[in-house]
Amino acid sequence: MFHTIEAAISDLKKGKTIIVVDDENRENEGDFVALSEKATPEVINFMITHGRGLVCTAINEDLAEKVGLSLMMNQSTDPLGTAFTTTVDHVDTTTGISAGERSKTIQALVKPGVRNSDFKQPGHVFPLIAKSGGVLTRPGHTEASVDLAVLSGASPSGTICEIINEDGTMARVPDLQEIAKRFDLKIVTIEALIAYRKVHEKHIKREVETILPTEFGEFKMVGYSNDLDDKEHIALVKGDIDEEAPVLTRIHSECLTGDVFGSHRCDCGPQLHEALKKIEAAGSGVLVYMRQEGRGIGLLNKLRAYQLQDDGLDTVEANEQLGFAPDLREYDFSAQILKDLGVENVRLLTNNPEKMDALEAYGINVVSRIPIQIDSRQENDKYMKTKFSKMGHILTFHNE
């Protein structure tokens, strides 16, 4: 059993240690995590006694620059890209290795007015630089500890220690849950932290509005940027939006081949056009156009998937052959765009129940689903049936 992020934050604020678990397909490990400003000698001693791993202090890029910490290696070969800096001890420490002296160094790192001259190098505290954007950019313990510190209202730094079993093997989830129970610690996942941030934070920005006359009608086009990647998304808005009434809505993911070139390998282009027709006929509604080509794998990889489909694989098998999940699309930005437009309740134009569940998870109330099935043709018949049989899309085939 895992605890909520809210419960973990509450304990961190009290100076308690928690356990954070990453994805089983990544390190599949758990770390003790504490706020650096509350990393007392007792906390450090607990980590080195019961964690047995390397005690590190995660900091953000600004603090690393302020203290003058440079990367330990300019060309790291670590496959996970952990950003170790040169090690430090506080200038007033002796050996620097005791729990008390490591605590002194760590707490000094996050004090206001900290300076490079407060430390000597090398030392026994291992600072790690978290990526900007936190777990939304890199789902590691480094970023998770800094994110949790920020969410706790503390200095943006967490102290972490990998948890190793008594026999020297890495502690996995069953072991970690037993440790959490033994010491009455909260245990959370990085996956849950990512979801928490996506629900509670806003990362899109409305940049520009203009009028777009189309063959389907006239729409207001609203352009959005975001602070996590360089993708720009748009919304086509028809009429006035009633914040109380359910709004006819389509979330459409970019498909260059279908939307622009009229490809018959998919139903994307016809779905886009049909959605705009329905919104125009209704007199009001929103189409959010998301830049996540090829169900999130990108244009070139989509073309590689097409090549594999030419050899007989279906769309799911092709994605998996390339090392991707069948569908990597995300809808947190979609939900944020809808909320920015004043849309809280939707009548969603979709055949995909996962899209409905995703919007609900991000705080958009899906009042009803409006089917938007396009008749299949010879070129995309296998594609449509794969969406039905393997991806759970709600489709009807009249010829069977």
Coordinates of C-alpha atoms in Angstrom, one line a residue:
M1 CA 0.0 0.0 0.0
F2 CA 1.2 3.5 -0.9
H3 CA 0.3 6.7 0.9
T4 CA -0.9 9.9 -0.7
I5 CA 1.4 12.8 -1.6
E6 CA -0.5 15.0 0.8
A7 CA 0.3 12.6 3.6
A8 CA 4.0 12.5 2.7
I9 CA 4.2 16.3 2.5
S10 CA 2.6 16.5 6.0
D11 CA 5.3 14.2 7.5
L12 CA 8.1 16.0 5.7
K13 CA 7.0 19.3 7.2
K14 CA 7.2 17.7 10.6
G15 CA 10.8 16.7 10.0
K16 CA 10.0 13.1 9.4
T17 CA 11.6 10.8 6.8
I18 CA 9.6 9.2 4.1
I19 CA 10.3 6.5 1.4
V20 CA 10.0 7.4 -2.3
V21 CA 9.8 4.6 -4.9
D22 CA 10.6 5.0 -8.5
D23 CA 9.3 3.1 -11.5
E24 CA 10.0 -0.7 -11.7
N25 CA 11.2 -0.1 -15.3
R26 CA 13.7 2.5 -14.1
E27 CA 15.9 1.8 -11.0
N28 CA 13.0 0.0 -9.2
E29 CA 14.5 1.3 -5.9
G30 CA 13.4 3.2 -2.9
D31 CA 15.1 6.0 -1.2
F32 CA 14.7 7.6 2.2
V33 CA 13.9 11.3 1.7
A34 CA 13.9 14.1 4.2
L35 CA 13.9 17.9 3.9
S36 CA 17.5 19.1 3.9
E37 CA 16.7 21.9 6.3
K38 CA 15.4 19.3 8.7
A39 CA 18.2 16.8 8.1
T40 CA 19.3 16.5 11.7
P41 CA 22.1 14.3 13.0
E42 CA 19.3 11.8 14.0
V43 CA 17.9 11.8 10.5
I44 CA 21.3 11.2 8.9
N45 CA 22.1 8.4 11.4
F46 CA 18.8 6.8 10.6
M47 CA 19.5 6.9 6.9
I48 CA 23.0 5.4 7.1
T49 CA 21.9 2.8 9.7
H50 CA 18.8 1.6 8.0
G51 CA 19.2 2.7 4.4
R52 CA 22.9 1.7 4.0
G53 CA 23.1 3.5 0.7
L54 CA 24.9 6.8 -0.3
V55 CA 23.6 9.8 1.4
C56 CA 23.1 12.6 -1.1
T57 CA 21.6 16.1 -1.1
A58 CA 19.5 17.1 -4.0
I59 CA 19.6 20.8 -4.9
N60 CA 18.3 23.0 -7.7
E61 CA 20.4 24.6 -10.4
D62 CA 20.2 28.0 -8.8
L63 CA 21.6 26.8 -5.5
A64 CA 24.4 24.9 -7.2
E65 CA 25.4 28.0 -9.1
K66 CA 25.2 30.1 -6.0
V67 CA 27.5 27.8 -4.0
G68 CA 29.8 27.4 -7.1
L69 CA 29.3 23.6 -7.4
S70 CA 30.5 22.1 -10.7
L71 CA 29.6 18.7 -12.0
M72 CA 31.9 15.9 -10.8
M73 CA 32.3 14.8 -14.5
N74 CA 31.7 16.9 -17.6
Q75 CA 30.9 13.8 -19.6
S76 CA 29.0 11.4 -17.4
T77 CA 28.5 7.8 -18.5
D78 CA 25.7 7.3 -16.0
P79 CA 22.7 5.9 -18.1
L80 CA 20.2 7.7 -15.9
G81 CA 22.1 11.0 -16.0
T82 CA 22.4 11.6 -12.3
A83 CA 24.1 15.0 -11.9
F84 CA 26.7 14.5 -9.1
T85 CA 28.7 17.6 -8.3
T86 CA 32.0 17.9 -6.5
T87 CA 31.6 16.8 -2.9
V88 CA 31.7 19.2 0.0
D89 CA 32.1 19.6 3.8
H90 CA 31.3 22.6 5.8
V91 CA 34.5 24.6 6.7
D92 CA 33.9 24.1 10.4
T93 CA 33.8 20.3 10.2
T94 CA 36.8 18.0 11.0
T95 CA 36.6 14.7 9.2
G96 CA 33.1 15.6 7.9
I97 CA 31.9 12.0 7.9
S98 CA 30.0 11.7 11.2
A99 CA 26.2 12.0 11.1
G100 CA 26.5 15.3 13.0
E101 CA 29.0 16.8 10.6
R102 CA 27.2 15.7 7.5
S103 CA 24.0 17.2 9.0
K104 CA 25.9 20.5 9.6
T105 CA 27.1 20.5 5.9
I106 CA 23.7 19.7 4.5
Q107 CA 21.8 22.3 6.6
A108 CA 24.4 24.9 5.7
L109 CA 23.8 24.3 2.0
V110 CA 20.2 25.6 2.3
K111 CA 20.7 28.5 4.7
P112 CA 20.0 32.0 3.4
G113 CA 23.1 33.8 2.4
V114 CA 25.1 30.6 1.8
R115 CA 28.4 31.2 0.0
N116 CA 31.1 29.1 -1.7
S117 CA 33.5 30.0 1.0
D118 CA 31.3 28.2 3.6
F119 CA 32.5 24.8 2.2
K120 CA 35.7 22.9 1.5
Q121 CA 36.2 20.4 -1.3
P122 CA 36.3 17.5 -1.6
G123 CA 34.1 16.4 1.2
H124 CA 31.6 13.8 2.4
V125 CA 28.3 15.3 1.3
F126 CA 27.3 14.5 -2.3
P127 CA 25.2 17.2 -3.8
L128 CA 23.1 16.3 -6.8
I129 CA 21.6 18.9 -9.2
A130 CA 17.9 18.3 -10.0
K131 CA 16.7 19.0 -13.5
S132 CA 14.6 22.1 -14.1
G133 CA 11.0 20.9 -14.2
G134 CA 11.5 18.3 -11.6
V135 CA 9.8 14.9 -12.0
L136 CA 7.9 16.2 -15.0
T137 CA 11.2 16.4 -16.8
R138 CA 13.2 13.5 -15.2
P139 CA 11.4 11.0 -12.9
G140 CA 14.3 10.4 -10.5
H141 CA 14.7 10.5 -6.8
T142 CA 16.8 13.7 -7.1
E143 CA 14.0 15.6 -8.7
A144 CA 11.3 14.0 -6.5
S145 CA 13.1 15.1 -3.3
V146 CA 13.4 18.7 -4.6
D147 CA 9.8 18.8 -5.8
L148 CA 8.6 17.5 -2.4
A149 CA 10.6 20.1 -0.6
V150 CA 9.1 22.9 -2.7
L151 CA 5.6 21.4 -2.2
S152 CA 6.4 21.4 1.6
G153 CA 7.2 25.1 1.5
A154 CA 10.8 24.4 2.4
S155 CA 14.1 25.3 0.8
P156 CA 14.3 23.5 -2.6
S157 CA 16.5 20.6 -1.4
G158 CA 16.0 17.1 -0.2
T159 CA 18.4 14.6 1.4
I160 CA 18.1 11.1 0.1
C161 CA 19.6 7.7 0.7
E162 CA 19.1 4.4 -1.2
I163 CA 17.7 1.6 0.8
I164 CA 19.6 -1.6 0.9
N165 CA 18.6 -4.9 2.5
E166 CA 20.7 -6.4 5.3
D167 CA 22.0 -9.0 2.9
G168 CA 23.4 -6.2 0.6
T169 CA 20.7 -6.5 -2.1
M170 CA 18.5 -3.6 -3.2
A171 CA 15.2 -3.3 -1.3
R172 CA 12.3 -3.7 -3.6
V173 CA 8.7 -2.7 -3.0
P174 CA 7.7 -5.6 -0.7
D175 CA 10.9 -4.9 1.4
L176 CA 10.2 -1.2 1.3
Q177 CA 6.7 -1.6 2.5
E178 CA 7.9 -3.7 5.4
I179 CA 10.5 -1.1 6.3
A180 CA 7.8 1.7 6.1
K181 CA 5.6 -0.4 8.4
R182 CA 8.4 -1.1 10.9
F183 CA 9.4 2.5 11.3
D184 CA 5.9 4.1 10.7
L185 CA 7.0 5.9 7.5
K186 CA 4.9 7.2 4.7
I187 CA 5.8 5.5 1.3
V188 CA 4.9 7.1 -2.0
T189 CA 5.8 6.7 -5.7
I190 CA 7.3 9.1 -8.1
E191 CA 4.5 8.2 -10.4
A192 CA 2.0 9.5 -7.9
L193 CA 4.1 12.7 -7.4
I194 CA 4.0 13.3 -11.2
A195 CA 0.2 12.8 -11.2
Y196 CA -0.1 15.2 -8.2
R197 CA 1.8 17.9 -9.9
K198 CA -0.1 17.6 -13.1
V199 CA -3.4 18.0 -11.3
H200 CA -2.3 20.8 -9.0
E201 CA 0.0 22.9 -11.2
K202 CA -0.5 25.0 -14.4
H203 CA 2.2 24.7 -17.0
I204 CA 0.5 26.2 -20.1
K205 CA 0.4 29.9 -21.0
R206 CA -2.1 31.6 -23.3
E207 CA 0.1 33.4 -25.9
V208 CA -2.1 34.7 -28.7
E209 CA -5.7 34.8 -30.0
T210 CA -6.9 35.4 -33.5
I211 CA -9.8 34.6 -35.8
L212 CA -9.6 31.6 -38.1
P213 CA -12.1 31.4 -41.0
T214 CA -12.3 27.8 -42.3
E215 CA -14.4 25.7 -44.6
F216 CA -16.2 24.4 -41.5
G217 CA -16.9 27.9 -40.1
E218 CA -15.3 30.7 -38.2
F219 CA -13.4 29.9 -35.0
K220 CA -11.3 31.8 -32.5
M221 CA -7.9 30.3 -32.5
V222 CA -6.0 30.4 -29.2
G223 CA -2.3 29.5 -29.1
Y224 CA -0.6 28.1 -26.0
S225 CA 3.0 27.5 -24.9
N226 CA 4.2 25.5 -21.9
D227 CA 7.1 25.6 -19.6
L228 CA 8.1 21.9 -19.9
D229 CA 8.9 21.4 -23.5
D230 CA 8.9 23.3 -26.8
K231 CA 5.6 22.0 -28.1
E232 CA 2.9 24.6 -28.9
H233 CA -0.8 23.6 -28.7
I234 CA -3.9 25.4 -29.9
A235 CA -7.6 25.5 -29.2
L236 CA -10.3 26.3 -31.8
V237 CA -13.2 27.9 -29.9
K238 CA -16.7 28.4 -31.3
G239 CA -19.2 30.8 -29.8
D240 CA -19.5 31.7 -26.1
I241 CA -18.4 29.2 -23.4
D242 CA -20.8 28.7 -20.5
E243 CA -18.8 27.7 -17.5
E244 CA -21.8 25.8 -16.0
A245 CA -23.1 24.0 -19.1
P246 CA -21.3 21.0 -20.6
V247 CA -19.3 22.1 -23.6
L248 CA -19.1 20.1 -26.8
T249 CA -15.4 19.3 -26.9
R250 CA -12.9 17.3 -29.0
I251 CA -9.3 16.6 -27.9
H252 CA -7.5 15.9 -31.1
S253 CA -3.8 14.8 -31.3
E254 CA -1.7 15.9 -34.2
C255 CA -1.5 13.6 -37.2
L256 CA 0.4 15.2 -40.0
T257 CA -0.2 12.3 -42.4
G258 CA -4.0 12.2 -41.8
D259 CA -4.8 15.8 -40.9
V260 CA -2.7 17.5 -43.7
F261 CA -2.1 14.9 -46.4
G262 CA -5.3 13.0 -46.1
S263 CA -3.8 9.6 -45.3
H264 CA -6.1 6.6 -45.6
R265 CA -4.0 4.6 -43.1
C266 CA -5.9 6.1 -40.2
D267 CA -9.2 8.0 -39.4
C268 CA -7.6 11.1 -37.9
G269 CA -8.2 13.6 -40.7
P270 CA -11.9 12.7 -41.1
Q271 CA -12.4 12.7 -37.3
L272 CA -10.9 16.2 -37.2
H273 CA -13.2 17.5 -39.9
E274 CA -16.2 15.8 -38.4
A275 CA -15.5 17.3 -35.0
L276 CA -15.3 20.8 -36.4
K277 CA -18.6 20.2 -38.3
K278 CA -20.3 19.1 -35.2
I279 CA -19.0 22.0 -33.1
E280 CA -20.0 24.5 -35.9
A281 CA -23.5 23.0 -36.0
A282 CA -23.8 23.2 -32.2
G283 CA -23.0 26.9 -32.3
S284 CA -20.4 26.6 -29.5
G285 CA -17.7 24.2 -28.5
V286 CA -13.9 23.7 -28.3
L287 CA -11.4 21.6 -30.3
V288 CA -8.0 21.3 -28.5
Y289 CA -5.3 20.4 -31.0
M290 CA -2.4 18.7 -29.2
R291 CA 1.1 18.4 -30.6
Q292 CA 1.7 14.8 -29.8
E293 CA 2.2 13.2 -33.2
G294 CA 1.9 9.4 -33.6
R295 CA 0.2 8.8 -30.3
G296 CA 3.1 10.5 -28.6
I297 CA 6.1 8.8 -30.4
G298 CA 6.8 11.6 -32.9
L299 CA 6.6 11.8 -36.7
L300 CA 9.7 9.9 -37.6
N301 CA 8.9 7.0 -35.3
K302 CA 5.4 7.0 -36.6
L303 CA 6.8 6.5 -40.1
R304 CA 9.0 3.7 -38.8
A305 CA 5.9 2.1 -37.3
Y306 CA 4.1 2.4 -40.7
Q307 CA 7.1 0.6 -42.2
L308 CA 6.7 -2.2 -39.7
Q309 CA 3.0 -2.3 -40.5
D310 CA 3.8 -2.7 -44.1
D311 CA 5.6 -5.9 -43.1
G312 CA 2.5 -7.2 -41.3
L313 CA 2.5 -5.8 -37.8
D314 CA -0.6 -4.0 -36.4
T315 CA -0.3 -0.5 -34.9
V316 CA 0.2 -1.7 -31.3
E317 CA 2.7 -4.4 -32.3
A318 CA 4.7 -1.8 -34.4
N319 CA 4.9 0.6 -31.5
E320 CA 6.0 -2.1 -29.1
Q321 CA 8.6 -3.4 -31.6
L322 CA 10.1 0.1 -31.6
G323 CA 10.2 0.1 -27.8
F324 CA 7.2 2.3 -27.1
A325 CA 3.9 1.7 -25.3
P326 CA 0.9 1.5 -27.6
D327 CA -0.2 5.0 -26.6
L328 CA 2.1 7.6 -25.0
R329 CA -0.3 10.6 -25.2
E330 CA -1.0 12.7 -22.1
Y331 CA -3.9 15.0 -21.4
D332 CA -2.7 17.2 -18.6
F333 CA -2.1 20.1 -20.9
S334 CA -5.4 19.5 -22.6
A335 CA -7.2 19.8 -19.3
Q336 CA -5.2 22.9 -18.4
I337 CA -6.2 24.5 -21.7
L338 CA -9.8 23.7 -21.2
K339 CA -9.8 25.2 -17.7
D340 CA -8.0 28.3 -19.1
L341 CA -10.9 28.6 -21.5
G342 CA -13.5 28.3 -18.7
V343 CA -14.5 24.8 -19.6
E344 CA -15.1 22.5 -16.6
N345 CA -17.8 20.2 -17.9
V346 CA -17.6 18.6 -21.4
R347 CA -19.6 16.5 -23.8
L348 CA -16.6 14.7 -25.2
L349 CA -16.3 13.8 -28.9
T350 CA -14.4 10.5 -28.6
N351 CA -14.4 6.8 -29.0
N352 CA -11.5 6.4 -26.5
P353 CA -12.6 5.7 -22.9
E354 CA -9.0 6.3 -21.7
K355 CA -9.2 9.9 -22.9
M356 CA -12.4 10.3 -20.8
D357 CA -10.7 8.8 -17.7
A358 CA -7.6 11.0 -18.2
L359 CA -9.6 14.3 -18.4
E360 CA -11.6 13.2 -15.3
A361 CA -8.3 12.6 -13.5
Y362 CA -7.2 16.1 -14.3
G363 CA -10.4 17.7 -13.0
I364 CA -12.5 18.0 -16.1
N365 CA -16.0 16.5 -15.7
V366 CA -17.0 14.4 -18.7
V367 CA -20.8 14.6 -18.6
S368 CA -21.3 12.5 -21.7
R369 CA -19.5 10.8 -24.6
I370 CA -20.4 11.7 -28.2
P371 CA -19.3 8.9 -30.6
I372 CA -17.2 10.1 -33.6
Q373 CA -16.7 7.0 -35.6
I374 CA -15.7 7.3 -39.2
D375 CA -16.5 4.3 -41.5
S376 CA -13.4 2.2 -42.1
R377 CA -12.0 1.6 -45.5
Q378 CA -9.8 -1.1 -46.9
E379 CA -6.6 0.8 -46.1
N380 CA -7.4 1.3 -42.4
D381 CA -9.7 -1.6 -41.6
K382 CA -6.9 -3.5 -39.7
Y383 CA -6.0 -0.3 -37.9
M384 CA -9.6 0.4 -36.8
K385 CA -10.1 -3.2 -35.6
T386 CA -6.8 -3.0 -33.7
K387 CA -8.0 0.1 -31.9
F388 CA -11.2 -1.8 -31.0
S389 CA -9.6 -5.1 -29.9
K390 CA -6.3 -4.0 -28.3
M391 CA -6.8 -0.3 -27.3
G392 CA -10.4 -0.5 -26.0
H393 CA -11.9 2.1 -28.4
I394 CA -15.7 2.0 -28.5
L395 CA -16.4 1.1 -32.2
T396 CA -19.1 -0.7 -34.1
F397 CA -18.4 -2.6 -37.3
H398 CA -21.5 -3.0 -39.4
N399 CA -20.1 -5.7 -41.8
E400 CA -19.6 -8.3 -39.0

